[in-house]
Coordinates of C-alpha atoms and ligand atoms in Angstrom, one line a residue:
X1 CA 117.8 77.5 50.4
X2 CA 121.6 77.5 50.8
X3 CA 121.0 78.2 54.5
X4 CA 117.9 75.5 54.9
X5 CA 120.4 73.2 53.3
X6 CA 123.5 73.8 55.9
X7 CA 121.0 74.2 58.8
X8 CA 121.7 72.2 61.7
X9 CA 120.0 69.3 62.2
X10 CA 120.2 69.1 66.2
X11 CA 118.6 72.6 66.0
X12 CA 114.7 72.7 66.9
X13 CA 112.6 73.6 63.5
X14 CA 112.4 77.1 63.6
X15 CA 109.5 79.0 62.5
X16 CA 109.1 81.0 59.1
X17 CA 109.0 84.4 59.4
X18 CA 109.9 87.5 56.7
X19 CA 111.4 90.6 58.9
X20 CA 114.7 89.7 60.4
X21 CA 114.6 90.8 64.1
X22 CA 111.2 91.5 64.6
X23 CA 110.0 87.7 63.6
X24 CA 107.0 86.0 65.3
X25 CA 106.4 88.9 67.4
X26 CA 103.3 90.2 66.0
X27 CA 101.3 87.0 65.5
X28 CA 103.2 85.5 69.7
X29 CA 102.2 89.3 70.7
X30 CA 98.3 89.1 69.3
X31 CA 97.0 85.6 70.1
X32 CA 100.3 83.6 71.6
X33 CA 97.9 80.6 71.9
X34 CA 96.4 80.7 68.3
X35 CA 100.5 80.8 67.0
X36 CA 101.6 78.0 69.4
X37 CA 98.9 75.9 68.3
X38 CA 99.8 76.9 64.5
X39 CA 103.0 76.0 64.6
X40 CA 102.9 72.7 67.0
X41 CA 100.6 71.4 63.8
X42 CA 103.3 72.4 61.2
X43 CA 106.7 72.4 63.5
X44 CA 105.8 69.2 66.1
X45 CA 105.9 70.1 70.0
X46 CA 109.1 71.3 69.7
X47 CA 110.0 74.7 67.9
X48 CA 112.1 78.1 67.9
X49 CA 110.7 81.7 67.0
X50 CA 112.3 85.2 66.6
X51 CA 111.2 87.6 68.5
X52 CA 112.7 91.1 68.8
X53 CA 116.5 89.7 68.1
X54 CA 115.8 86.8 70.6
X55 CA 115.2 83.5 69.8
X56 CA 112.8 81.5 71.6
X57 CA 112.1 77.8 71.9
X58 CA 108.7 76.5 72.7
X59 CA 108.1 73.1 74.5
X60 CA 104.6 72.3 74.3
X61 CA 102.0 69.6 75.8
X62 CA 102.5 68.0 79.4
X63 CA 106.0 66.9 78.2
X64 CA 107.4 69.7 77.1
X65 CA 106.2 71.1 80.4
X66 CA 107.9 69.1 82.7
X67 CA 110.8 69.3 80.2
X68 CA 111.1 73.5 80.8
X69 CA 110.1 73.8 84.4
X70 CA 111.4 70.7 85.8
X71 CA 114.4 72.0 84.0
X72 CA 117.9 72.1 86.1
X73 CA 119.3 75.5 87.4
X74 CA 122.5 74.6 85.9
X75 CA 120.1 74.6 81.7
X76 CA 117.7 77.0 82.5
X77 CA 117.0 80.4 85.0
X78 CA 114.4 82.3 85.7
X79 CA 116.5 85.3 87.0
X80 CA 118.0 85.6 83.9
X81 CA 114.9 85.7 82.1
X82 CA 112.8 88.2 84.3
X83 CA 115.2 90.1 86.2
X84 CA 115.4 93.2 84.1
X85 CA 111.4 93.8 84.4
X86 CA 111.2 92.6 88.0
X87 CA 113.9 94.2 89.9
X88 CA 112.7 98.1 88.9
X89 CA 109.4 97.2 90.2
X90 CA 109.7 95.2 93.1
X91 CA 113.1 96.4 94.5
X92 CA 116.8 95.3 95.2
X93 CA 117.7 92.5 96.9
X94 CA 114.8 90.0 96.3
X95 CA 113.1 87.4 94.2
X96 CA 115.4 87.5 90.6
X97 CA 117.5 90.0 91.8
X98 CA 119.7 87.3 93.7
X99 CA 120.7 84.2 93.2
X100 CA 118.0 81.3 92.9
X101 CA 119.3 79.6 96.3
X102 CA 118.7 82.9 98.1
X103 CA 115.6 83.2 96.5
X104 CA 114.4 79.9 97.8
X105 CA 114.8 80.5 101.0
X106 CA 112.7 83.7 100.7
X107 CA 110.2 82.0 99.5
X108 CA 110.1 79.7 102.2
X109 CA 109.4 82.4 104.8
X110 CA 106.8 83.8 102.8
X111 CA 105.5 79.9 103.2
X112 CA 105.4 80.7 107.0
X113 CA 102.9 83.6 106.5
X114 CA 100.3 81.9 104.4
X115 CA 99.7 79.2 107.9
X116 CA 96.0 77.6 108.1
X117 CA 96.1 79.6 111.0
X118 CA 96.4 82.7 109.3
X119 CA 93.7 81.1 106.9
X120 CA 91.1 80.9 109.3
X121 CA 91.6 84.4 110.3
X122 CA 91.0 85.8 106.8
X123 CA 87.7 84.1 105.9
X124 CA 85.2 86.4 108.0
X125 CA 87.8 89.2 107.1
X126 CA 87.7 88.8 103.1
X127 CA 83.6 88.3 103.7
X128 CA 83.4 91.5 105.0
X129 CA 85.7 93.9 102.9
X130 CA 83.6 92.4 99.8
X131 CA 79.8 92.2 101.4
X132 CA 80.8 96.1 102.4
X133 CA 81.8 97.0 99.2
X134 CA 79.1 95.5 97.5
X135 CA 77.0 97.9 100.3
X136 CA 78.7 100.9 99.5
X137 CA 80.2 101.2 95.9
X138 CA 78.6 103.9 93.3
X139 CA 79.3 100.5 90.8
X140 CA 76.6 99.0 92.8
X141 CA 74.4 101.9 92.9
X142 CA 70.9 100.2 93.5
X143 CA 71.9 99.0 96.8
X144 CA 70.0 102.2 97.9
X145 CA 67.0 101.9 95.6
X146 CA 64.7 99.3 97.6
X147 CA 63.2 97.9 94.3
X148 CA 64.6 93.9 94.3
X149 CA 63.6 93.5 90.6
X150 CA 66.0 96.6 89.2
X151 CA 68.8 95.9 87.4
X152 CA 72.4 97.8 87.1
X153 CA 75.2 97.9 85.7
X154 CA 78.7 97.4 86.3
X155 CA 82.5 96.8 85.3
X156 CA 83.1 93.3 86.3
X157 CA 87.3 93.8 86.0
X158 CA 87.3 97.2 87.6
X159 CA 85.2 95.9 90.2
X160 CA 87.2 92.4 90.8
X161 CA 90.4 94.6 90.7
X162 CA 89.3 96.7 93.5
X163 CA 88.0 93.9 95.3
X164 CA 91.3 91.8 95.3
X165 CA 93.4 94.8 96.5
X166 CA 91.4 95.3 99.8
X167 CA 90.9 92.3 100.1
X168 CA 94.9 91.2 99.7
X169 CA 95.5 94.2 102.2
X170 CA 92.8 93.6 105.0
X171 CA 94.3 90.0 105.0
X172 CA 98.2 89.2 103.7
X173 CA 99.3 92.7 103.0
X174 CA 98.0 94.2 106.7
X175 CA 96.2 96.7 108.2
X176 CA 98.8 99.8 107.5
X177 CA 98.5 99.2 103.7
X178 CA 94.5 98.5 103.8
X179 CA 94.7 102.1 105.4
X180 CA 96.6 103.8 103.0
X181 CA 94.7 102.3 100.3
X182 CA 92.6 104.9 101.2
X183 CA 95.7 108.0 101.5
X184 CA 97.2 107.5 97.6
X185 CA 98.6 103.9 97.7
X186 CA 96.2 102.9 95.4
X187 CA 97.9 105.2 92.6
X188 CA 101.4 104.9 93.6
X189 CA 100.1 100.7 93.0
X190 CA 99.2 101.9 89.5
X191 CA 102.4 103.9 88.6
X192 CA 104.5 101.0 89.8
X193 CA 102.1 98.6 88.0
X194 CA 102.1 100.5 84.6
X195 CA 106.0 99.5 84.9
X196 CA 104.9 96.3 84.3
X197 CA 104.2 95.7 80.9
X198 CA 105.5 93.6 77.6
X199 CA 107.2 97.0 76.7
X200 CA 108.7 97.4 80.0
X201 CA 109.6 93.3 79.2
X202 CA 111.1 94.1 76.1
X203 CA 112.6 97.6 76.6
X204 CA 113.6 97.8 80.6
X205 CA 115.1 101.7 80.4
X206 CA 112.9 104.0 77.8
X207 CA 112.8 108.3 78.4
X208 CA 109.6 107.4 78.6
X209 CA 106.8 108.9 81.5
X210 CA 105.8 105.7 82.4
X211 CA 109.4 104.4 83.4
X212 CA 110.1 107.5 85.6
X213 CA 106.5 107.0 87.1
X214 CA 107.5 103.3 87.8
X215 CA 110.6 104.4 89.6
X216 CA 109.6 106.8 91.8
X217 CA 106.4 104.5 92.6
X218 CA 109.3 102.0 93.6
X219 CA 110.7 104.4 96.1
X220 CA 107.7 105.3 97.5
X221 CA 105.9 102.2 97.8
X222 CA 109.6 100.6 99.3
X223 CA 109.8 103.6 101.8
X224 CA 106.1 103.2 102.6
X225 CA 106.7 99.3 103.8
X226 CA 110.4 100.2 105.2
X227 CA 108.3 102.8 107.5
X228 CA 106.1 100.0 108.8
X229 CA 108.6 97.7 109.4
X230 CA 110.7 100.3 111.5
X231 CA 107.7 101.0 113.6
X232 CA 106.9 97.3 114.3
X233 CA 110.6 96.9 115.8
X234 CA 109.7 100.3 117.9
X235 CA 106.3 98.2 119.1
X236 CA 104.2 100.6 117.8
X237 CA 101.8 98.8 115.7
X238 CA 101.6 95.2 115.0
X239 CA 99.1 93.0 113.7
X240 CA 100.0 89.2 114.2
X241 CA 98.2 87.5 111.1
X242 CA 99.8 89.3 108.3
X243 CA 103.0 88.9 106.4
X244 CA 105.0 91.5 107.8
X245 CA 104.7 89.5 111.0
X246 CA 106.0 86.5 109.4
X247 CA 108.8 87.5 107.2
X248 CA 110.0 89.9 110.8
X249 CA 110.9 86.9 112.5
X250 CA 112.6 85.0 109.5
X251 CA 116.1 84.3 109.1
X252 CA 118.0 83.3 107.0
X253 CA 120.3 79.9 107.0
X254 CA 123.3 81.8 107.8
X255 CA 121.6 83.2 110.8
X256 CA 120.6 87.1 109.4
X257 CA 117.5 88.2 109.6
X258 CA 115.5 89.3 106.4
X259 CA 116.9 93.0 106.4
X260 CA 114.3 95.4 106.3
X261 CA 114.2 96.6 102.7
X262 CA 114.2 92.8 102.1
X263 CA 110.9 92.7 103.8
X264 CA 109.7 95.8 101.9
X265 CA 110.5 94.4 98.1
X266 CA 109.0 91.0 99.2
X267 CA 105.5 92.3 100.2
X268 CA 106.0 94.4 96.9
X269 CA 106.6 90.8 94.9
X270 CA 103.5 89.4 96.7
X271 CA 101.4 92.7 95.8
X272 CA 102.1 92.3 92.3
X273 CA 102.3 88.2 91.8
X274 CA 98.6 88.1 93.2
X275 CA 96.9 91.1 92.4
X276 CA 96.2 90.7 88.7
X277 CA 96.1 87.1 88.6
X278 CA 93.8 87.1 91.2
X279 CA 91.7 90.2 89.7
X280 CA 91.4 88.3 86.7
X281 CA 90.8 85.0 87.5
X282 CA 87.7 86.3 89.3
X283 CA 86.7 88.3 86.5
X284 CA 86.3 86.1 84.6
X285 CA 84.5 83.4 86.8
X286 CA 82.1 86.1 87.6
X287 CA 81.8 86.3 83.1
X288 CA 81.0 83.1 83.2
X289 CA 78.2 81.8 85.9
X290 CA 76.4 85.4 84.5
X291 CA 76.4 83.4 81.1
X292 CA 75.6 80.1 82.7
X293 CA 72.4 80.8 84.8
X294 CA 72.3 76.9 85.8
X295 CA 75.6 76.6 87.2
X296 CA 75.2 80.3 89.4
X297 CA 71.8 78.6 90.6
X298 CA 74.2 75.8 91.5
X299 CA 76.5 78.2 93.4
X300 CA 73.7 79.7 95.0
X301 CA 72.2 76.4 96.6
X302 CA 74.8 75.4 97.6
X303 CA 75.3 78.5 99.9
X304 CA 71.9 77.9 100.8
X305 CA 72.1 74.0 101.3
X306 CA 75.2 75.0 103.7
X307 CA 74.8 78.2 105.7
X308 CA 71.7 79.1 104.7
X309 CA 69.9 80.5 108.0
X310 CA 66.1 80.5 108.9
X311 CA 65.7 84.1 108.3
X312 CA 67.3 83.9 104.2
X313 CA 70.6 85.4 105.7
X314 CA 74.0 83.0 105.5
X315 CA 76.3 82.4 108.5
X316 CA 79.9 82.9 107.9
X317 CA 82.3 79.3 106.6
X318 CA 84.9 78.0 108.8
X319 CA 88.5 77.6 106.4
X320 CA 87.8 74.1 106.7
X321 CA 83.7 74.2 105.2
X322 CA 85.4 76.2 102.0
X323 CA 87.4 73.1 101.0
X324 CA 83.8 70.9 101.3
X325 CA 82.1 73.1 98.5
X326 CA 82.4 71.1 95.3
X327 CA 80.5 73.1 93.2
X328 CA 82.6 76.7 93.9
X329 CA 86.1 74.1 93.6
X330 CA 84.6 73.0 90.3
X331 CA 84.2 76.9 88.9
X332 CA 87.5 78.2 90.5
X333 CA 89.3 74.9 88.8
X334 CA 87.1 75.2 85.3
X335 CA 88.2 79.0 84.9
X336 CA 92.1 78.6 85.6
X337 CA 92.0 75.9 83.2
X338 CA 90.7 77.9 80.1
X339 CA 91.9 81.1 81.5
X340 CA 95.2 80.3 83.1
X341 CA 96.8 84.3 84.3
X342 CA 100.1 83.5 82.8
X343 CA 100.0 82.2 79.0
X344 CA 103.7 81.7 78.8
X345 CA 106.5 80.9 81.6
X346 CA 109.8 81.9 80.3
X347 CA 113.5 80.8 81.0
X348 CA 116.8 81.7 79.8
X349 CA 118.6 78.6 78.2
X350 CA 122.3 78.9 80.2
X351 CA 123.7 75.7 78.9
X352 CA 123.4 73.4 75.8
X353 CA 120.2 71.5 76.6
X354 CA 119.3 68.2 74.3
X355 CA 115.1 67.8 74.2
X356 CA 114.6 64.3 75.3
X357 CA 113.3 62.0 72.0
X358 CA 110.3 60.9 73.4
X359 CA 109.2 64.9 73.6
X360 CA 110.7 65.7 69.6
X361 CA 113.7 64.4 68.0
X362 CA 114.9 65.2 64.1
X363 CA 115.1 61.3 63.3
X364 CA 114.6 58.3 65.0
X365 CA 118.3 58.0 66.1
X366 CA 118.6 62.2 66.5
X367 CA 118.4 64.5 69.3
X368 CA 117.5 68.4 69.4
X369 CA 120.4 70.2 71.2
X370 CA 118.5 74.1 72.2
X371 CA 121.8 75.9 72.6
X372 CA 122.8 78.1 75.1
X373 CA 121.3 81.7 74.8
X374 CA 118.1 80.8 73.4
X375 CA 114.7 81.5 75.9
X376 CA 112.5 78.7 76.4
X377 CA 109.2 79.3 76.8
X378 CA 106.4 76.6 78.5
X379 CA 102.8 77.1 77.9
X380 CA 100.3 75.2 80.2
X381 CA 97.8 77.2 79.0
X382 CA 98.3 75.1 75.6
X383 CA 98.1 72.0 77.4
X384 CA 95.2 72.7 79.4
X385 CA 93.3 72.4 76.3
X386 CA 94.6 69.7 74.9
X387 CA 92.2 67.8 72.8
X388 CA 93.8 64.4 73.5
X389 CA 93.2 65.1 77.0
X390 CA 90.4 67.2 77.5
X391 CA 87.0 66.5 75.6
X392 CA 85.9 70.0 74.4
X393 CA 88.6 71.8 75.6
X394 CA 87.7 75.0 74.6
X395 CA 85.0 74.9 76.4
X396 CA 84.1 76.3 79.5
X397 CA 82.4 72.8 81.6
X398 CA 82.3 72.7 85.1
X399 CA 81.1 69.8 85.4
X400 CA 84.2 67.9 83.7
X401 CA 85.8 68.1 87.6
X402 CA 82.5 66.8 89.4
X403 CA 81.9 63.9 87.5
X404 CA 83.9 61.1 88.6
X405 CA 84.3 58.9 85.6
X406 CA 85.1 62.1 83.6
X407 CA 88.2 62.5 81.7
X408 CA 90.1 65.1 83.8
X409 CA 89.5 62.7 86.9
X410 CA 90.6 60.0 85.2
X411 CA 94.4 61.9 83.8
X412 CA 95.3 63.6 87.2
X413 CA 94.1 59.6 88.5
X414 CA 96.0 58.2 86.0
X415 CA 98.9 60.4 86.5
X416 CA 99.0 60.4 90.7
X417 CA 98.8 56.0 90.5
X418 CA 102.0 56.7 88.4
X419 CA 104.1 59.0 90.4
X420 CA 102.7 57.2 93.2
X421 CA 101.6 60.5 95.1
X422 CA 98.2 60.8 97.1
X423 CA 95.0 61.6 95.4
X424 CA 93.7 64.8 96.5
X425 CA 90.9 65.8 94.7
X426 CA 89.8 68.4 97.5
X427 CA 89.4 72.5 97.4
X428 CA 92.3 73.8 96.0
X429 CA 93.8 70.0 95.4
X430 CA 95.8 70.5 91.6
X431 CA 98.6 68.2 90.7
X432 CA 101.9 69.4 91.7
X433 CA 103.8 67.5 89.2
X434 CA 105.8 68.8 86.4
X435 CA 104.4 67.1 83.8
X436 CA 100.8 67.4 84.3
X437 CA 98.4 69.1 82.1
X438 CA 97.1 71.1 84.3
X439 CA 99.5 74.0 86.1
X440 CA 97.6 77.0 86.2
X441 CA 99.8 78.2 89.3
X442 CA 103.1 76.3 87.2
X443 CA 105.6 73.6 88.7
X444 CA 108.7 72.9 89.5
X445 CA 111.3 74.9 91.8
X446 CA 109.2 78.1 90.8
X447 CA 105.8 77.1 91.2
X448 CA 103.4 79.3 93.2
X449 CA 103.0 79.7 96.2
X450 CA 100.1 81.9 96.5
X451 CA 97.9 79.3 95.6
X452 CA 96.1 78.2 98.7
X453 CA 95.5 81.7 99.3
X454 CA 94.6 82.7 95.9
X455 CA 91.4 80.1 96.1
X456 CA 90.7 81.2 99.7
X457 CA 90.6 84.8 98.7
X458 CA 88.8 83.9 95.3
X459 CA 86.5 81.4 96.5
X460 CA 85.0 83.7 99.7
X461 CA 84.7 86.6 97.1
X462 CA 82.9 84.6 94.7
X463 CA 80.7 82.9 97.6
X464 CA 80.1 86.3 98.9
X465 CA 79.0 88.0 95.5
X466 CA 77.1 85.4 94.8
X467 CA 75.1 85.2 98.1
X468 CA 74.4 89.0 97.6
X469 CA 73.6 89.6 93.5
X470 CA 72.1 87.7 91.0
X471 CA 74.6 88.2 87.5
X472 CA 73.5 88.3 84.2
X473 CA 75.7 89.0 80.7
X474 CA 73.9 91.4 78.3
X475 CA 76.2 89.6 75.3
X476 CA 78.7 86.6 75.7
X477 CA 81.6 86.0 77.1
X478 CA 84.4 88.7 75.6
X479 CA 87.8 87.2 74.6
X480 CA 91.1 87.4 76.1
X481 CA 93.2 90.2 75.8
X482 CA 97.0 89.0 75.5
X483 CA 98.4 92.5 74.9
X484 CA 98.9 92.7 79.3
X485 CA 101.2 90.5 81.0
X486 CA 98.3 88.6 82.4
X487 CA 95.8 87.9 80.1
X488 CA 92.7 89.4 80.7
X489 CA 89.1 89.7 78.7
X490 CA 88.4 92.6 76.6
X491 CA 86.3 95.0 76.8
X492 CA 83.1 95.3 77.1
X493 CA 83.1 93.7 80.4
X494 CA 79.8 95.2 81.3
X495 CA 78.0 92.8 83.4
X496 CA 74.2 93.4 84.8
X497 CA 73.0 92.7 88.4
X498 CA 70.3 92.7 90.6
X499 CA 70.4 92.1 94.2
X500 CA 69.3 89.2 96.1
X501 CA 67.8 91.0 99.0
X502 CA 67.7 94.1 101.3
X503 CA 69.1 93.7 104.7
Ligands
HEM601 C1 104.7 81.8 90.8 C2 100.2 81.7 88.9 C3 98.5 84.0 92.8 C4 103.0 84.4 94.5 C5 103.6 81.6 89.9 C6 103.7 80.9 88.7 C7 102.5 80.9 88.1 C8 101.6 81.5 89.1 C9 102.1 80.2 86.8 C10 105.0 80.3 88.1 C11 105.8 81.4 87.3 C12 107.1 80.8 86.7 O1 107.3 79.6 86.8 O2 107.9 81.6 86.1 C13 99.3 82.3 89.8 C14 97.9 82.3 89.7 C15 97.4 83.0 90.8 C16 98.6 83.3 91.6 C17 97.1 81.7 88.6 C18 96.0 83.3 91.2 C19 94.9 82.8 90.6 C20 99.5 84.3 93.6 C21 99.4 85.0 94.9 C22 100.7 85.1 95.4 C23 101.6 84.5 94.4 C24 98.1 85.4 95.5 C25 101.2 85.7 96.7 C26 100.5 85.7 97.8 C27 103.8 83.7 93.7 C28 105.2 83.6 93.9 C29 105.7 82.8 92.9 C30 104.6 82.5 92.0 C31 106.0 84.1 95.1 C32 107.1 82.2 92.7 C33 107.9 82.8 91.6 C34 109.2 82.0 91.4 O3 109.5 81.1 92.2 O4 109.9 82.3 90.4 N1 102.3 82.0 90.2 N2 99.7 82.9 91.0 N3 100.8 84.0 93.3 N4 103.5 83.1 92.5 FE1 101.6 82.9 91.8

């Protein structure tokens, strides 16, 4: 009581909790979207929570948003928030390992490897590493039983997961790594990724398997790219679309080139930052059109309606037909909004930062003041289903981005006639603003950049599976699964299929 009394004022609410140290975590750790949501109805938009000795502040809606990650360097860092789970995975030298400036600059040469160019190049290739897999996997067993009305069974995730990776490698990563998918880099990927965890978020260095496992995976995997590199310089491989290529011929403003390990822990930063986001993201499209019969029919004519042939077979889409298909724009867009990858995008609070009044303030003529120290943490997740914005937001609708008088068209309308920016509302279009409420891929100076390529790589995968199988779900649509760094659904993902036809 004493304390409550003395408390200050300029300091956000902060949430109840009974064991000192260990706080919120439980109830953040189980269902981070239930608590937020909790506490924004007892707290306001504006809160702090323990967690493990650290205190974090939460700044929720479209507001609080733009008030995190449109946030100045000199307030608020990523680095400092992420560096001591990035750097043992993805290597020296890159990403939060340096400073942001440098950083910046890196990510602008991996800008130069994701051209339209390059785009154009990687629609028949992504095509034809999923269409073959689909051909040849024991998951898709009945591809050799000629009966068109049997059914099977398969693990959507495991699937998806396997898809993205050859996919990402045939493509971005190049044609060394889609080879030594097949030699043992597929489970140095898994040691290095099981470094990549809450606990490896919470407690960097453990005498613990999994934290040896993760850095020997690191030398290996670093070594492995290093290798390539070297024999590019020597001219004895080189493949011109990938992003090897590109980042080879960067430098930077001070006139070095990207030294080579630099390369290396890039393409490592790349692997990781799209693989499970990816993965999931298309798992859990795939969970829903085999729960929504109607709107797979709809992804089915329009593949018909657009490259359908004479013969029942489909010709290949240019780059540029992808961006024309409204009914695969509407799916991809529906599933990031409910299932955003990343449920919380964290910074560490470097300097005294006041919350702006019109976001929360403690009285009318008060401001909050989240000191120094204190994490912030921004949820778009939470305002992507914002019930003031988004009519049954819960609720996975498709149609909400096709109809034009609908209430998401009319909030990204609203909010693009007020910034003034153009109205995109194409493949891949998303506002890039900070304070939208919708940022499945973030904003601000850290926003992704992966995102064009993301919804190429995800939309041919999804046209391509859909072209091929018909999907059903034996039960519903599983919940998410928050205990991962990207949230996933949980198990059973068992999903049935029969195929289309027999080439
Ligand atoms: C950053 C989401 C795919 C590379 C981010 C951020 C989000 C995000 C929310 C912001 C993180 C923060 O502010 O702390 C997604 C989603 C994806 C996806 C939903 C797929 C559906 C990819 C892919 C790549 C990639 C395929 C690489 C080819 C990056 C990079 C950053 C980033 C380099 C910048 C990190 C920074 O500046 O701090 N992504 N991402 N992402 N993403 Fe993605």
């Amino acid at each position: 009581r004493q304390l409550f009394l003395f408390r200050d004022k300029s300091l956000p609410p902060e949430v109840f909790h009974l064991v000192p140290y260990f706080g919120s975590a439980a109830s953040y750790g189980n269902d981070p979207i239930r608590f937020f949501t909790d506490c924004q109805k007892k707290y306001g938009n504006v809160f702090t929570f323990v967690m493990l000795g650290r205190k974090m502040t939460v700044a929720l809606g479209a507001k609080g948003n733009n008030f995190i990650l449109g946030g100045k360097t000199a307030n608020v860092s990523a680095e400092d928030a992420y560096t001591h789970l990035t750097t043992p995975v993805f290597g020296k030298d890159v990403v939060y390992d340096i400073p942001n400036e440098r950083f910046m600059e890196q990510k602008k040469f991996v800008k130069f490897g994701l051209s339209t160019d390059n785009f154009r190049a990687y629609v028949g290739l992504i095509e034809k590493e999923v269409s073959d897999f689909i051909d040849r996997d024991p998951a898709f067993r009945i591809y050799q039983i000629n009966d068109i009305n049997e059914w099977g069974a398969f693990d959507v995730l495991k699937v998806l997961q396997e898809m993205t990776i050859l996919t990402a490698s045939r493509t971005l990563q190049g044609q060394e790594v889609r080879e030594g998918l097949d030699k043992g880099f597929s489970d140095t990927f898994t040691d290095l990724d099981g470094g990549f965890t809450p606990l490896h978020f919470t407690f960097p260095n453990l005498p613990l398997a999994s934290y040896r496992k993760r850095d020997a995976a690191q030398k290996k995997m670093s070594n492995f790219y290093v290798d390539i590199v070297k024999k590019r310089r020597e001219g004895k491989s080189m493949t011109e679309t990938d992003m090897i290529t590109a980042l080879m011929e960067c430098k930077y403003r001070d006139g070095t080139p990207l030294r080579d390990h630099e390369i290396a822990h890039i393409m490592i930063a790349l692997l990781m930052a799209g693989q499970h986001t990816s993965s999931t993201t298309g798992t859990w499209t795939l969970l829903h059109i085999a729960d929504r019969q109607d709107v797979q029919e709809a992804l089915y004519q329009e593949q018909v309606k657009h490259f359908g042939q004479p013969d029942g077979s489909f010709r290949l889409p240019t780059y540029e037909e992808l961006k024309q298909l409204p009914v695969l724009d509407c799916v991809i867009r529906e599933t990031l909004r409910i299932h955003p990858p990343i449920h919380s995008i964290m910074r560490y609070v470097r300097a005294d930062t006041p919350v702006p009044p019109t976001l929360a303030a403690p009285s009318k003529d008060g401001t909050y003041v989240v000191p120094a120290g204190h994490y912030f943490l921004a949820s778009p997740a939470v305002a992507q289903i914002d019930p003031e914005v988004w009519r049954d937001g819960a609720k996975w609708d498709p149609g909400r981005w096709s109809d034009a008088d609908g209430e998401a068209q009319k909030a990204f309308k609203q909010y693009y006639d007020e910034s003034g920016e153009k109205i995109d509302y194409g493949f891949g279009a998303v506002s890039k603003g900070t304070d939208s409420p919708y940022q499945p891929f973030g904003a601000g100076r850290h926003r992704c950049i992966g995102e064009q390529f993301a919804y190429l790589q995800l939309g041919v995968l999804i046209l391509t599976v859909v072209r091929k199988i018909e999907l059903r779900l034996p039960g519903s649509v599983p919940g998410p699964n928050y205990h991962t760094m990207i949230t996933m659904p949980k198990d059973p993902r068992t999903m049935l299929y029969r195929r289309r036809r027999f080439d």
